[in-house]
PDB file of C-alpha atoms in Angstrom:
ATOM      1  CA  UNK A   1      -4.759  -2.699   0.236  1.00 81.00           C
ATOM      2  CA  UNK A   2      -5.432   0.947   1.184  1.00 81.00           C
ATOM      3  CA  UNK A   3      -5.055   2.028  -2.445  1.00 83.00           C
ATOM      4  CA  UNK A   4      -7.225  -0.774  -3.841  1.00 84.00           C
ATOM      5  CA  UNK A   5     -10.015  -0.239  -1.297  1.00 84.00           C
ATOM      6  CA  UNK A   6     -10.185   3.539  -1.752  1.00 82.00           C
ATOM      7  CA  UNK A   7     -10.054   3.436  -5.540  1.00 82.00           C
ATOM      8  CA  UNK A   8     -12.605   0.627  -5.828  1.00 82.00           C
ATOM      9  CA  UNK A   9     -15.202   2.380  -3.643  1.00 79.00           C
ATOM     10  CA  UNK A  10     -17.339   4.863  -5.626  1.00 78.00           C
ATOM     11  CA  UNK A  11     -18.279   6.698  -2.456  1.00 75.00           C
ATOM     12  CA  UNK A  12     -14.669   7.288  -1.396  1.00 77.00           C
ATOM     13  CA  UNK A  13     -13.309   7.743  -4.919  1.00 77.00           C
ATOM     14  CA  UNK A  14     -15.546  10.778  -5.524  1.00 75.00           C
ATOM     15  CA  UNK A  15     -14.019  12.719  -2.593  1.00 76.00           C
ATOM     16  CA  UNK A  16     -10.917  14.853  -3.080  1.00 76.00           C
ATOM     17  CA  UNK A  17      -9.376  13.595   0.187  1.00 78.00           C
ATOM     18  CA  UNK A  18      -9.080  10.103  -1.298  1.00 83.00           C
ATOM     19  CA  UNK A  19      -6.458  11.281  -3.810  1.00 87.00           C
ATOM     20  CA  UNK A  20      -4.205  12.498  -0.999  1.00 88.00           C
ATOM     21  CA  UNK A  21      -4.810   9.379   1.093  1.00 84.00           C
ATOM     22  CA  UNK A  22      -3.867   7.208  -1.895  1.00 88.00           C
ATOM     23  CA  UNK A  23      -0.791   9.398  -2.388  1.00 90.00           C
ATOM     24  CA  UNK A  24       0.231   8.728   1.223  1.00 86.00           C
ATOM     25  CA  UNK A  25      -0.059   4.991   0.643  1.00 86.00           C
ATOM     26  CA  UNK A  26       1.690   5.249  -2.740  1.00 89.00           C
ATOM     27  CA  UNK A  27       4.843   6.816  -1.294  1.00 88.00           C
ATOM     28  CA  UNK A  28       4.980   4.198   1.489  1.00 86.00           C
ATOM     29  CA  UNK A  29       5.084   1.188  -0.862  1.00 88.00           C
ATOM     30  CA  UNK A  30       8.646   1.762  -2.204  1.00 89.00           C
ATOM     31  CA  UNK A  31       9.810   2.779   1.276  1.00 86.00           C
ATOM     32  CA  UNK A  32       8.687  -0.529   2.790  1.00 84.00           C
ATOM     33  CA  UNK A  33       9.565  -2.709  -0.226  1.00 86.00           C
ATOM     34  CA  UNK A  34      12.821  -1.175  -1.451  1.00 84.00           C
ATOM     35  CA  UNK A  35      14.604   1.450   0.660  1.00 83.00           C
ATOM     36  CA  UNK A  36      14.114   0.130   4.190  1.00 83.00           C
ATOM     37  CA  UNK A  37      15.274  -3.454   3.453  1.00 84.00           C
ATOM     38  CA  UNK A  38      18.482  -2.176   1.829  1.00 82.00           C
ATOM     39  CA  UNK A  39      19.111   0.280   4.662  1.00 78.00           C
ATOM     40  CA  UNK A  40      18.675  -2.467   7.262  1.00 79.00           C
ATOM     41  CA  UNK A  41      20.928  -4.754   5.201  1.00 79.00           C
ATOM     42  CA  UNK A  42      23.619  -2.077   5.229  1.00 75.00           C
ATOM     43  CA  UNK A  43      23.378  -1.701   9.014  1.00 73.00           C
ATOM     44  CA  UNK A  44      23.676  -5.464   9.496  1.00 74.00           C
ATOM     45  CA  UNK A  45      26.590  -5.572   7.059  1.00 72.00           C
ATOM     46  CA  UNK A  46      28.595  -2.977   8.958  1.00 66.00           C
ATOM     47  CA  UNK A  47      30.553   0.133   7.971  1.00 62.00           C
ATOM     48  CA  UNK A  48      32.679  -1.653   5.325  1.00 61.00           C
ATOM     49  CA  UNK A  49      31.659  -1.158   1.695  1.00 58.00           C
ATOM     50  CA  UNK A  50      31.326  -4.290  -0.427  1.00 58.00           C
ATOM     51  CA  UNK A  51      30.469  -4.928  -4.039  1.00 59.00           C
ATOM     52  CA  UNK A  52      26.826  -5.579  -3.188  1.00 63.00           C
ATOM     53  CA  UNK A  53      26.151  -2.355  -1.252  1.00 67.00           C
ATOM     54  CA  UNK A  54      28.560   0.313  -2.447  1.00 72.00           C
ATOM     55  CA  UNK A  55      28.579   3.980  -1.447  1.00 70.00           C
ATOM     56  CA  UNK A  56      26.859   4.952  -4.696  1.00 74.00           C
ATOM     57  CA  UNK A  57      24.149   2.321  -4.232  1.00 76.00           C
ATOM     58  CA  UNK A  58      23.415   3.420  -0.673  1.00 76.00           C
ATOM     59  CA  UNK A  59      23.431   7.095  -1.688  1.00 76.00           C
ATOM     60  CA  UNK A  60      20.739   6.375  -4.303  1.00 79.00           C
ATOM     61  CA  UNK A  61      18.759   4.330  -1.755  1.00 81.00           C
ATOM     62  CA  UNK A  62      19.023   7.062   0.860  1.00 80.00           C
ATOM     63  CA  UNK A  63      18.001   9.879  -1.513  1.00 83.00           C
ATOM     64  CA  UNK A  64      15.036   7.796  -2.734  1.00 86.00           C
ATOM     65  CA  UNK A  65      14.034   7.229   0.869  1.00 85.00           C
ATOM     66  CA  UNK A  66      14.191  10.905   1.857  1.00 86.00           C
ATOM     67  CA  UNK A  67      12.325  12.004  -1.305  1.00 91.00           C
ATOM     68  CA  UNK A  68       9.468   9.615  -0.503  1.00 91.00           C
ATOM     69  CA  UNK A  69       9.505  10.730   3.125  1.00 89.00           C
ATOM     70  CA  UNK A  70       9.317  14.342   1.920  1.00 92.00           C
ATOM     71  CA  UNK A  71       6.270  13.454  -0.168  1.00 93.00           C
ATOM     72  CA  UNK A  72       4.745  11.968   2.980  1.00 90.00           C
ATOM     73  CA  UNK A  73       5.336  15.167   4.985  1.00 91.00           C
ATOM     74  CA  UNK A  74       4.157  17.549   2.242  1.00 93.00           C
ATOM     75  CA  UNK A  75       0.990  15.505   1.578  1.00 91.00           C
ATOM     76  CA  UNK A  76      -0.015  15.861   5.229  1.00 89.00           C
ATOM     77  CA  UNK A  77       0.770  19.581   5.117  1.00 91.00           C
ATOM     78  CA  UNK A  78      -1.258  20.177   1.926  1.00 91.00           C
ATOM     79  CA  UNK A  79      -4.260  18.284   3.337  1.00 87.00           C
ATOM     80  CA  UNK A  80      -4.169  20.494   6.445  1.00 88.00           C
ATOM     81  CA  UNK A  81      -3.970  23.619   4.246  1.00 90.00           C
ATOM     82  CA  UNK A  82      -6.942  22.416   2.179  1.00 88.00           C
ATOM     83  CA  UNK A  83      -8.948  21.880   5.350  1.00 86.00           C
ATOM     84  CA  UNK A  84      -8.162  25.446   6.444  1.00 87.00           C
ATOM     85  CA  UNK A  85      -9.297  26.784   3.048  1.00 88.00           C
ATOM     86  CA  UNK A  86     -12.532  24.767   3.360  1.00 84.00           C
ATOM     87  CA  UNK A  87     -13.290  26.365   6.728  1.00 83.00           C
ATOM     88  CA  UNK A  88     -12.083  29.836   5.795  1.00 85.00           C
ATOM     89  CA  UNK A  89     -13.488  30.240   2.269  1.00 86.00           C
ATOM     90  CA  UNK A  90     -15.898  27.519   1.048  1.00 82.00           C
ATOM     91  CA  UNK A  91     -16.235  29.232  -2.365  1.00 85.00           C
ATOM     92  CA  UNK A  92     -12.500  29.015  -3.035  1.00 85.00           C
ATOM     93  CA  UNK A  93     -12.448  25.447  -1.709  1.00 83.00           C
ATOM     94  CA  UNK A  94     -15.161  24.383  -4.163  1.00 83.00           C
ATOM     95  CA  UNK A  95     -12.928  25.574  -6.999  1.00 84.00           C
ATOM     96  CA  UNK A  96     -10.061  23.547  -5.520  1.00 82.00           C
ATOM     97  CA  UNK A  97     -12.191  20.389  -5.636  1.00 80.00           C
ATOM     98  CA  UNK A  98     -11.756  20.122  -9.397  1.00 86.00           C
ATOM     99  CA  UNK A  99      -9.735  17.104 -10.440  1.00 86.00           C
ATOM    100  CA  UNK A 100      -7.239  19.268 -12.357  1.00 89.00           C
ATOM    101  CA  UNK A 101      -6.462  21.318  -9.243  1.00 89.00           C
ATOM    102  CA  UNK A 102      -6.065  18.201  -7.075  1.00 90.00           C
ATOM    103  CA  UNK A 103      -3.793  16.610  -9.705  1.00 91.00           C
ATOM    104  CA  UNK A 104      -1.720  19.814  -9.859  1.00 93.00           C
ATOM    105  CA  UNK A 105      -1.278  19.746  -6.075  1.00 93.00           C
ATOM    106  CA  UNK A 106      -0.087  16.135  -6.175  1.00 94.00           C
ATOM    107  CA  UNK A 107       2.360  16.880  -9.003  1.00 95.00           C
ATOM    108  CA  UNK A 108       3.757  19.870  -7.098  1.00 95.00           C
ATOM    109  CA  UNK A 109       4.244  17.680  -4.003  1.00 95.00           C
ATOM    110  CA  UNK A 110       6.337  15.132  -5.927  1.00 95.00           C
ATOM    111  CA  UNK A 111       8.277  17.712  -7.974  1.00 95.00           C
ATOM    112  CA  UNK A 112       9.138  19.883  -4.959  1.00 95.00           C
ATOM    113  CA  UNK A 113      10.238  16.805  -2.983  1.00 94.00           C
ATOM    114  CA  UNK A 114      12.546  15.769  -5.827  1.00 93.00           C
ATOM    115  CA  UNK A 115      13.938  19.308  -6.157  1.00 92.00           C
ATOM    116  CA  UNK A 116      14.717  19.462  -2.435  1.00 90.00           C
ATOM    117  CA  UNK A 117      16.697  16.192  -2.333  1.00 86.00           C
ATOM    118  CA  UNK A 118      17.692  15.035  -5.818  1.00 83.00           C
ATOM    119  CA  UNK A 119      20.430  17.686  -6.377  1.00 81.00           C
ATOM    120  CA  UNK A 120      22.323  16.284  -3.381  1.00 74.00           C
ATOM    121  CA  UNK A 121      23.435  13.356  -5.557  1.00 69.00           C
ATOM    122  CA  UNK A 122      25.162  15.647  -8.050  1.00 68.00           C
ATOM    123  CA  UNK A 123      27.020  17.941  -5.644  1.00 64.00           C
ATOM    124  CA  UNK A 124      30.142  17.287  -3.612  1.00 52.00           C
ATOM    125  CA  UNK A 125      28.863  15.680  -0.392  1.00 55.00           C
ATOM    126  CA  UNK A 126      30.139  13.377   2.289  1.00 60.00           C
ATOM    127  CA  UNK A 127      27.677  10.492   2.465  1.00 61.00           C
ATOM    128  CA  UNK A 128      27.947   8.070   5.373  1.00 62.00           C
ATOM    129  CA  UNK A 129      26.001   4.970   4.351  1.00 57.00           C
ATOM    130  CA  UNK A 130      26.354   3.358   7.771  1.00 58.00           C
ATOM    131  CA  UNK A 131      25.182   6.426   9.688  1.00 59.00           C
ATOM    132  CA  UNK A 132      22.424   6.971   7.080  1.00 59.00           C
ATOM    133  CA  UNK A 133      22.969  10.670   6.571  1.00 64.00           C
ATOM    134  CA  UNK A 134      24.332  13.193   4.092  1.00 64.00           C
ATOM    135  CA  UNK A 135      26.900  15.493   5.645  1.00 62.00           C
ATOM    136  CA  UNK A 136      26.729  18.761   3.666  1.00 66.00           C
ATOM    137  CA  UNK A 137      30.048  20.577   4.097  1.00 67.00           C
ATOM    138  CA  UNK A 138      28.526  24.081   4.236  1.00 70.00           C
ATOM    139  CA  UNK A 139      27.077  24.469   7.735  1.00 73.00           C
ATOM    140  CA  UNK A 140      24.700  27.298   6.757  1.00 77.00           C
ATOM    141  CA  UNK A 141      23.389  25.334   3.753  1.00 77.00           C
ATOM    142  CA  UNK A 142      22.920  22.258   5.962  1.00 77.00           C
ATOM    143  CA  UNK A 143      20.815  24.189   8.512  1.00 80.00           C
ATOM    144  CA  UNK A 144      18.799  25.885   5.763  1.00 84.00           C
ATOM    145  CA  UNK A 145      18.100  22.543   4.106  1.00 82.00           C
ATOM    146  CA  UNK A 146      16.821  20.992   7.345  1.00 83.00           C
ATOM    147  CA  UNK A 147      14.656  24.071   7.913  1.00 86.00           C
ATOM    148  CA  UNK A 148      13.103  23.918   4.436  1.00 90.00           C
ATOM    149  CA  UNK A 149      12.585  20.161   4.232  1.00 89.00           C
ATOM    150  CA  UNK A 150      11.290  19.442   7.715  1.00 88.00           C
ATOM    151  CA  UNK A 151      10.623  22.301  10.121  1.00 90.00           C
ATOM    152  CA  UNK A 152       8.711  24.657   7.785  1.00 92.00           C
ATOM    153  CA  UNK A 153       6.168  21.959   6.702  1.00 92.00           C
ATOM    154  CA  UNK A 154       5.935  20.860  10.350  1.00 91.00           C
ATOM    155  CA  UNK A 155       5.264  24.388  11.650  1.00 92.00           C
ATOM    156  CA  UNK A 156       2.810  25.114   8.815  1.00 92.00           C
ATOM    157  CA  UNK A 157       0.851  21.941   9.595  1.00 91.00           C
ATOM    158  CA  UNK A 158       0.742  22.756  13.325  1.00 91.00           C
ATOM    159  CA  UNK A 159      -0.566  26.276  12.589  1.00 92.00           C
ATOM    160  CA  UNK A 160      -3.244  24.848  10.276  1.00 89.00           C
ATOM    161  CA  UNK A 161      -4.456  22.354  12.873  1.00 89.00           C
ATOM    162  CA  UNK A 162      -4.570  25.029  15.574  1.00 88.00           C
ATOM    163  CA  UNK A 163      -6.724  27.148  13.247  1.00 88.00           C
ATOM    164  CA  UNK A 164      -8.939  24.136  12.446  1.00 84.00           C
ATOM    165  CA  UNK A 165      -9.410  23.384  16.158  1.00 83.00           C
ATOM    166  CA  UNK A 166     -10.368  26.997  16.972  1.00 84.00           C
ATOM    167  CA  UNK A 167     -12.706  27.252  13.983  1.00 82.00           C
ATOM    168  CA  UNK A 168     -14.485  23.979  14.780  1.00 77.00           C
ATOM    169  CA  UNK A 169     -14.965  25.002  18.409  1.00 79.00           C
ATOM    170  CA  UNK A 170     -16.506  28.290  17.271  1.00 81.00           C
ATOM    171  CA  UNK A 171     -18.767  26.417  14.859  1.00 75.00           C
ATOM    172  CA  UNK A 172     -19.919  23.971  17.552  1.00 75.00           C
ATOM    173  CA  UNK A 173     -20.627  26.861  19.941  1.00 79.00           C
ATOM    174  CA  UNK A 174     -22.613  28.684  17.247  1.00 75.00           C
ATOM    175  CA  UNK A 175     -24.602  25.549  16.384  1.00 73.00           C
ATOM    176  CA  UNK A 176     -25.505  24.913  20.031  1.00 72.00           C
ATOM    177  CA  UNK A 177     -26.644  28.527  20.454  1.00 74.00           C
ATOM    178  CA  UNK A 178     -28.716  28.321  17.260  1.00 74.00           C
ATOM    179  CA  UNK A 179     -30.369  25.081  18.370  1.00 73.00           C
ATOM    180  CA  UNK A 180     -31.207  26.611  21.741  1.00 76.00           C
ATOM    181  CA  UNK A 181     -32.704  29.690  20.044  1.00 77.00           C
ATOM    182  CA  UNK A 182     -34.771  27.549  17.649  1.00 73.00           C
ATOM    183  CA  UNK A 183     -36.024  25.405  20.519  1.00 73.00           C
ATOM    184  CA  UNK A 184     -37.216  28.462  22.415  1.00 75.00           C
ATOM    185  CA  UNK A 185     -38.973  29.860  19.316  1.00 77.00           C
ATOM    186  CA  UNK A 186     -40.664  26.512  18.588  1.00 71.00           C
ATOM    187  CA  UNK A 187     -41.977  26.201  22.138  1.00 72.00           C
ATOM    188  CA  UNK A 188     -43.317  29.786  22.037  1.00 71.00           C
ATOM    189  CA  UNK A 189     -45.216  29.313  18.754  1.00 69.00           C
ATOM    190  CA  UNK A 190     -47.540  26.665  20.272  1.00 60.00           C
ATOM    191  CA  UNK A 191     -49.374  23.690  18.847  1.00 55.00           C
ATOM    192  CA  UNK A 192     -52.322  25.652  17.416  1.00 50.00           C
ATOM    193  CA  UNK A 193     -50.337  27.528  14.803  1.00 57.00           C
ATOM    194  CA  UNK A 194     -48.565  24.295  13.804  1.00 49.00           C
ATOM    195  CA  UNK A 195     -51.872  22.512  13.134  1.00 52.00           C
ATOM    196  CA  UNK A 196     -53.207  25.493  11.140  1.00 54.00           C
ATOM    197  CA  UNK A 197     -50.161  25.513   8.865  1.00 51.00           C
ATOM    198  CA  UNK A 198     -50.463  21.770   8.359  1.00 47.00           C
ATOM    199  CA  UNK A 199     -54.152  21.999   7.239  1.00 52.00           C
ATOM    200  CA  UNK A 200     -53.428  24.909   4.843  1.00 50.00           C
ATOM    201  CA  UNK A 201     -50.835  22.894   2.927  1.00 51.00           C
ATOM    202  CA  UNK A 202     -53.520  20.474   1.553  1.00 52.00           C
ATOM    203  CA  UNK A 203     -53.538  16.808   0.669  1.00 49.00           C
ATOM    204  CA  UNK A 204     -52.558  17.277  -2.987  1.00 43.00           C
ATOM    205  CA  UNK A 205     -49.229  18.897  -2.197  1.00 48.00           C
ATOM    206  CA  UNK A 206     -48.616  16.310   0.508  1.00 45.00           C
ATOM    207  CA  UNK A 207     -48.211  13.522  -2.051  1.00 47.00           C
ATOM    208  CA  UNK A 208     -45.767  15.616  -4.106  1.00 49.00           C
ATOM    209  CA  UNK A 209     -43.769  16.488  -0.994  1.00 46.00           C
ATOM    210  CA  UNK A 210     -43.586  12.816  -0.111  1.00 45.00           C
ATOM    211  CA  UNK A 211     -41.920  12.055  -3.456  1.00 48.00           C
ATOM    212  CA  UNK A 212     -39.556  15.014  -3.043  1.00 44.00           C
ATOM    213  CA  UNK A 213     -38.665  14.056   0.498  1.00 53.00           C
ATOM    214  CA  UNK A 214     -37.597  10.596  -0.651  1.00 52.00           C
ATOM    215  CA  UNK A 215     -35.106  12.037  -3.161  1.00 54.00           C
ATOM    216  CA  UNK A 216     -33.972  14.613  -0.612  1.00 53.00           C
ATOM    217  CA  UNK A 217     -33.415  11.822   1.902  1.00 52.00           C
ATOM    218  CA  UNK A 218     -31.191   9.947  -0.570  1.00 50.00           C
ATOM    219  CA  UNK A 219     -29.262  13.140  -1.348  1.00 52.00           C
ATOM    220  CA  UNK A 220     -28.920  13.942   2.336  1.00 50.00           C
ATOM    221  CA  UNK A 221     -27.605  10.437   2.986  1.00 51.00           C
ATOM    222  CA  UNK A 222     -24.983  10.798   0.235  1.00 52.00           C
ATOM    223  CA  UNK A 223     -23.937  14.251   1.456  1.00 49.00           C
ATOM    224  CA  UNK A 224     -23.824  13.016   5.027  1.00 54.00           C
ATOM    225  CA  UNK A 225     -21.643  10.076   4.000  1.00 55.00           C
ATOM    226  CA  UNK A 226     -19.241  12.404   2.129  1.00 59.00           C
ATOM    227  CA  UNK A 227     -19.052  14.699   5.129  1.00 64.00           C
ATOM    228  CA  UNK A 228     -18.392  11.756   7.447  1.00 65.00           C
ATOM    229  CA  UNK A 229     -15.588  10.550   5.172  1.00 60.00           C
ATOM    230  CA  UNK A 230     -14.142  14.080   5.025  1.00 68.00           C
ATOM    231  CA  UNK A 231     -14.186  14.390   8.807  1.00 72.00           C
ATOM    232  CA  UNK A 232     -12.757  10.890   9.269  1.00 71.00           C
ATOM    233  CA  UNK A 233     -10.049  11.561   6.665  1.00 69.00           C
ATOM    234  CA  UNK A 234      -9.109  14.796   8.426  1.00 74.00           C
ATOM    235  CA  UNK A 235      -9.019  12.980  11.766  1.00 80.00           C
ATOM    236  CA  UNK A 236      -6.923  10.167  10.273  1.00 79.00           C
ATOM    237  CA  UNK A 237      -4.426  12.628   8.777  1.00 81.00           C
ATOM    238  CA  UNK A 238      -4.191  14.472  12.106  1.00 86.00           C
ATOM    239  CA  UNK A 239      -3.344  11.202  13.890  1.00 87.00           C
ATOM    240  CA  UNK A 240      -0.826  10.350  11.143  1.00 85.00           C
ATOM    241  CA  UNK A 241       0.698  13.803  11.655  1.00 88.00           C
ATOM    242  CA  UNK A 242       1.034  13.195  15.415  1.00 90.00           C
ATOM    243  CA  UNK A 243       2.697   9.828  14.672  1.00 89.00           C
ATOM    244  CA  UNK A 244       5.044  11.538  12.206  1.00 87.00           C
ATOM    245  CA  UNK A 245       6.070  14.156  14.786  1.00 88.00           C
ATOM    246  CA  UNK A 246       6.616  11.611  17.568  1.00 89.00           C
ATOM    247  CA  UNK A 247       8.591   9.240  15.346  1.00 87.00           C
ATOM    248  CA  UNK A 248      10.655  11.642  13.237  1.00 86.00           C
ATOM    249  CA  UNK A 249      11.330  14.593  15.549  1.00 86.00           C
ATOM    250  CA  UNK A 250      13.983  12.790  17.693  1.00 84.00           C
ATOM    251  CA  UNK A 251      15.742  11.606  14.520  1.00 79.00           C
ATOM    252  CA  UNK A 252      15.783  15.125  13.051  1.00 80.00           C
ATOM    253  CA  UNK A 253      16.957  16.750  16.279  1.00 80.00           C
ATOM    254  CA  UNK A 254      19.797  14.245  16.707  1.00 75.00           C
ATOM    255  CA  UNK A 255      20.964  14.759  13.137  1.00 71.00           C
ATOM    256  CA  UNK A 256      20.682  18.534  13.485  1.00 71.00           C
ATOM    257  CA  UNK A 257      22.680  18.632  16.732  1.00 71.00           C
ATOM    258  CA  UNK A 258      25.220  16.092  15.535  1.00 66.00           C
ATOM    259  CA  UNK A 259      25.914  17.471  12.081  1.00 60.00           C
ATOM    260  CA  UNK A 260      25.155  21.186  12.570  1.00 60.00           C
ATOM    261  CA  UNK A 261      26.044  22.041  16.177  1.00 56.00           C
ATOM    262  CA  UNK A 262      28.881  19.571  16.879  1.00 56.00           C
ATOM    263  CA  UNK A 263      30.067  18.337  13.445  1.00 53.00           C
ATOM    264  CA  UNK A 264      33.589  17.433  14.560  1.00 48.00           C
ATOM    265  CA  UNK A 265      32.560  14.980  17.269  1.00 50.00           C
ATOM    266  CA  UNK A 266      29.660  13.438  15.364  1.00 52.00           C
ATOM    267  CA  UNK A 267      31.421  10.301  14.127  1.00 50.00           C
ATOM    268  CA  UNK A 268      32.757   9.504  17.574  1.00 53.00           C
ATOM    269  CA  UNK A 269      29.333  10.076  19.156  1.00 54.00           C
ATOM    270  CA  UNK A 270      27.751   7.817  16.538  1.00 54.00           C
ATOM    271  CA  UNK A 271      30.034   4.834  17.202  1.00 54.00           C
ATOM    272  CA  UNK A 272      29.909   5.349  20.981  1.00 59.00           C
ATOM    273  CA  UNK A 273      26.083   5.365  21.025  1.00 64.00           C
ATOM    274  CA  UNK A 274      25.303   2.925  18.233  1.00 66.00           C
ATOM    275  CA  UNK A 275      22.376   1.276  20.047  1.00 71.00           C
ATOM    276  CA  UNK A 276      20.678   4.626  20.700  1.00 74.00           C
ATOM    277  CA  UNK A 277      21.311   5.668  17.089  1.00 74.00           C
ATOM    278  CA  UNK A 278      19.676   2.526  15.709  1.00 76.00           C
ATOM    279  CA  UNK A 279      16.781   2.886  18.154  1.00 81.00           C
ATOM    280  CA  UNK A 280      16.107   6.421  16.916  1.00 81.00           C
ATOM    281  CA  UNK A 281      16.130   5.225  13.290  1.00 79.00           C
ATOM    282  CA  UNK A 282      13.824   2.325  14.157  1.00 83.00           C
ATOM    283  CA  UNK A 283      11.419   4.797  15.774  1.00 85.00           C
ATOM    284  CA  UNK A 284      11.441   6.873  12.613  1.00 83.00           C
ATOM    285  CA  UNK A 285      10.714   3.813  10.437  1.00 83.00           C
ATOM    286  CA  UNK A 286       7.855   2.762  12.725  1.00 85.00           C
ATOM    287  CA  UNK A 287       5.604   5.533  11.360  1.00 84.00           C
ATOM    288  CA  UNK A 288       5.475   3.866   7.942  1.00 82.00           C
ATOM    289  CA  UNK A 289       3.982   0.719   9.516  1.00 81.00           C
ATOM    290  CA  UNK A 290       1.350   2.581  11.556  1.00 83.00           C
ATOM    291  CA  UNK A 291      -0.267   4.689   8.827  1.00 77.00           C
ATOM    292  CA  UNK A 292      -2.452   1.944   7.252  1.00 74.00           C
ATOM    293  CA  UNK A 293      -3.571   0.823  10.727  1.00 80.00           C
ATOM    294  CA  UNK A 294      -4.819   4.361  11.450  1.00 83.00           C
ATOM    295  CA  UNK A 295      -7.193   4.214   8.467  1.00 74.00           C
ATOM    296  CA  UNK A 296      -8.804   1.021   9.738  1.00 73.00           C
ATOM    297  CA  UNK A 297      -9.097   2.139  13.368  1.00 77.00           C
ATOM    298  CA  UNK A 298     -10.331   5.708  12.798  1.00 79.00           C
ATOM    299  CA  UNK A 299     -12.521   5.623   9.679  1.00 76.00           C
ATOM    300  CA  UNK A 300     -15.841   3.766   9.692  1.00 77.00           C
ATOM    301  CA  UNK A 301     -16.327   4.623   5.990  1.00 76.00           C
ATOM    302  CA  UNK A 302     -12.999   2.990   5.168  1.00 79.00           C
ATOM    303  CA  UNK A 303     -13.965  -0.141   7.129  1.00 81.00           C
ATOM    304  CA  UNK A 304     -17.219  -0.343   5.148  1.00 83.00           C
ATOM    305  CA  UNK A 305     -15.246  -0.028   1.908  1.00 83.00           C
ATOM    306  CA  UNK A 306     -12.885  -2.808   3.058  1.00 82.00           C
ATOM    307  CA  UNK A 307     -15.823  -5.122   3.774  1.00 84.00           C
ATOM    308  CA  UNK A 308     -17.376  -4.339   0.371  1.00 84.00           C
ATOM    309  CA  UNK A 309     -14.065  -5.040  -1.362  1.00 84.00           C
ATOM    310  CA  UNK A 310     -13.688  -8.342   0.506  1.00 83.00           C
ATOM    311  CA  UNK A 311     -17.263  -9.350  -0.402  1.00 85.00           C
ATOM    312  CA  UNK A 312     -16.604  -8.654  -4.089  1.00 83.00           C
ATOM    313  CA  UNK A 313     -13.378 -10.641  -3.900  1.00 81.00           C
ATOM    314  CA  UNK A 314     -15.166 -13.527  -2.172  1.00 83.00           C
ATOM    315  CA  UNK A 315     -17.917 -13.569  -4.817  1.00 82.00           C
ATOM    316  CA  UNK A 316     -15.325 -13.519  -7.623  1.00 80.00           C
ATOM    317  CA  UNK A 317     -13.379 -16.402  -6.103  1.00 78.00           C
ATOM    318  CA  UNK A 318     -16.573 -18.392  -5.511  1.00 79.00           C
ATOM    319  CA  UNK A 319     -17.707 -17.821  -9.114  1.00 70.00           C
ATOM    320  CA  UNK A 320     -14.349 -18.958 -10.499  1.00 72.00           C
ATOM    321  CA  UNK A 321     -14.256 -22.018  -8.283  1.00 71.00           C
ATOM    322  CA  UNK A 322     -17.764 -22.978  -9.469  1.00 70.00           C
ATOM    323  CA  UNK A 323     -16.669 -22.561 -13.087  1.00 72.00           C
ATOM    324  CA  UNK A 324     -13.635 -24.797 -12.536  1.00 74.00           C
ATOM    325  CA  UNK A 325     -15.813 -27.394 -10.777  1.00 74.00           C
ATOM    326  CA  UNK A 326     -18.288 -27.512 -13.672  1.00 73.00           C
ATOM    327  CA  UNK A 327     -15.484 -27.819 -16.196  1.00 69.00           C
TER     328      UNK A 327
END
């Protein structure tokens, strides 16, 4: 629904943020439809391997899941970086708005995610399908892999949002000071000078300005709508990032401590604390259910696009029903 609504709305489709929002929804579809059901089926089945869910099958499911999750993390990180570039250098950001540059960013997100996880299928690893983890034998390589796949994008995104927060506060402070200065200058100029400037402009130019102001008003409305969508998209992605941290950080820390700090006692800890282990995984999976809800709650532009899409669907269904009735 998120993908259909955003791609069907001309107003949202013309903004570069929409491509990344659609990419977030695109990577969640196979997670919710394919990987999560098989993972839950394996947990309910138990640690024994059967013909239906073999080690190889679960390894492919797990690697697909982590690749899509990596796309999810990197998409959030790239959107935060783009927002920093927009605030830091608007000229460079305007060059990044080209469709070829946006498409290149999306391709790099998917390719880098596959490079980070896909080789794990072809190397000698110890995959535990019931514990839902890949136990890399080399302890240094295991720590480095966790650092590259999770903590570096996480830290980069946090730094970007700190910069965005500081920059926006400075901009709001500057705007308030400018408005105060303009108010003082306007009050000092007086009403007499304002009336003199108005009479000097003439009636002939007034009609032309009226026509120009109408087009400027339409342009200003379009620009204002794009800016609102950009701000709402940035706010939505920030909330999605907070959800990602809250839901996935306990899972990552437990896996890091279990398989990197105390690898020998990990299996025993897993079977002794099975309920806690499943609760941590359920918390991690919860983020994939909350993302589409964030769009609806946070973005007014998205809600308008949903209503427009539903109206078009209602008109189409009504038209078809009338055709069938006449036939």
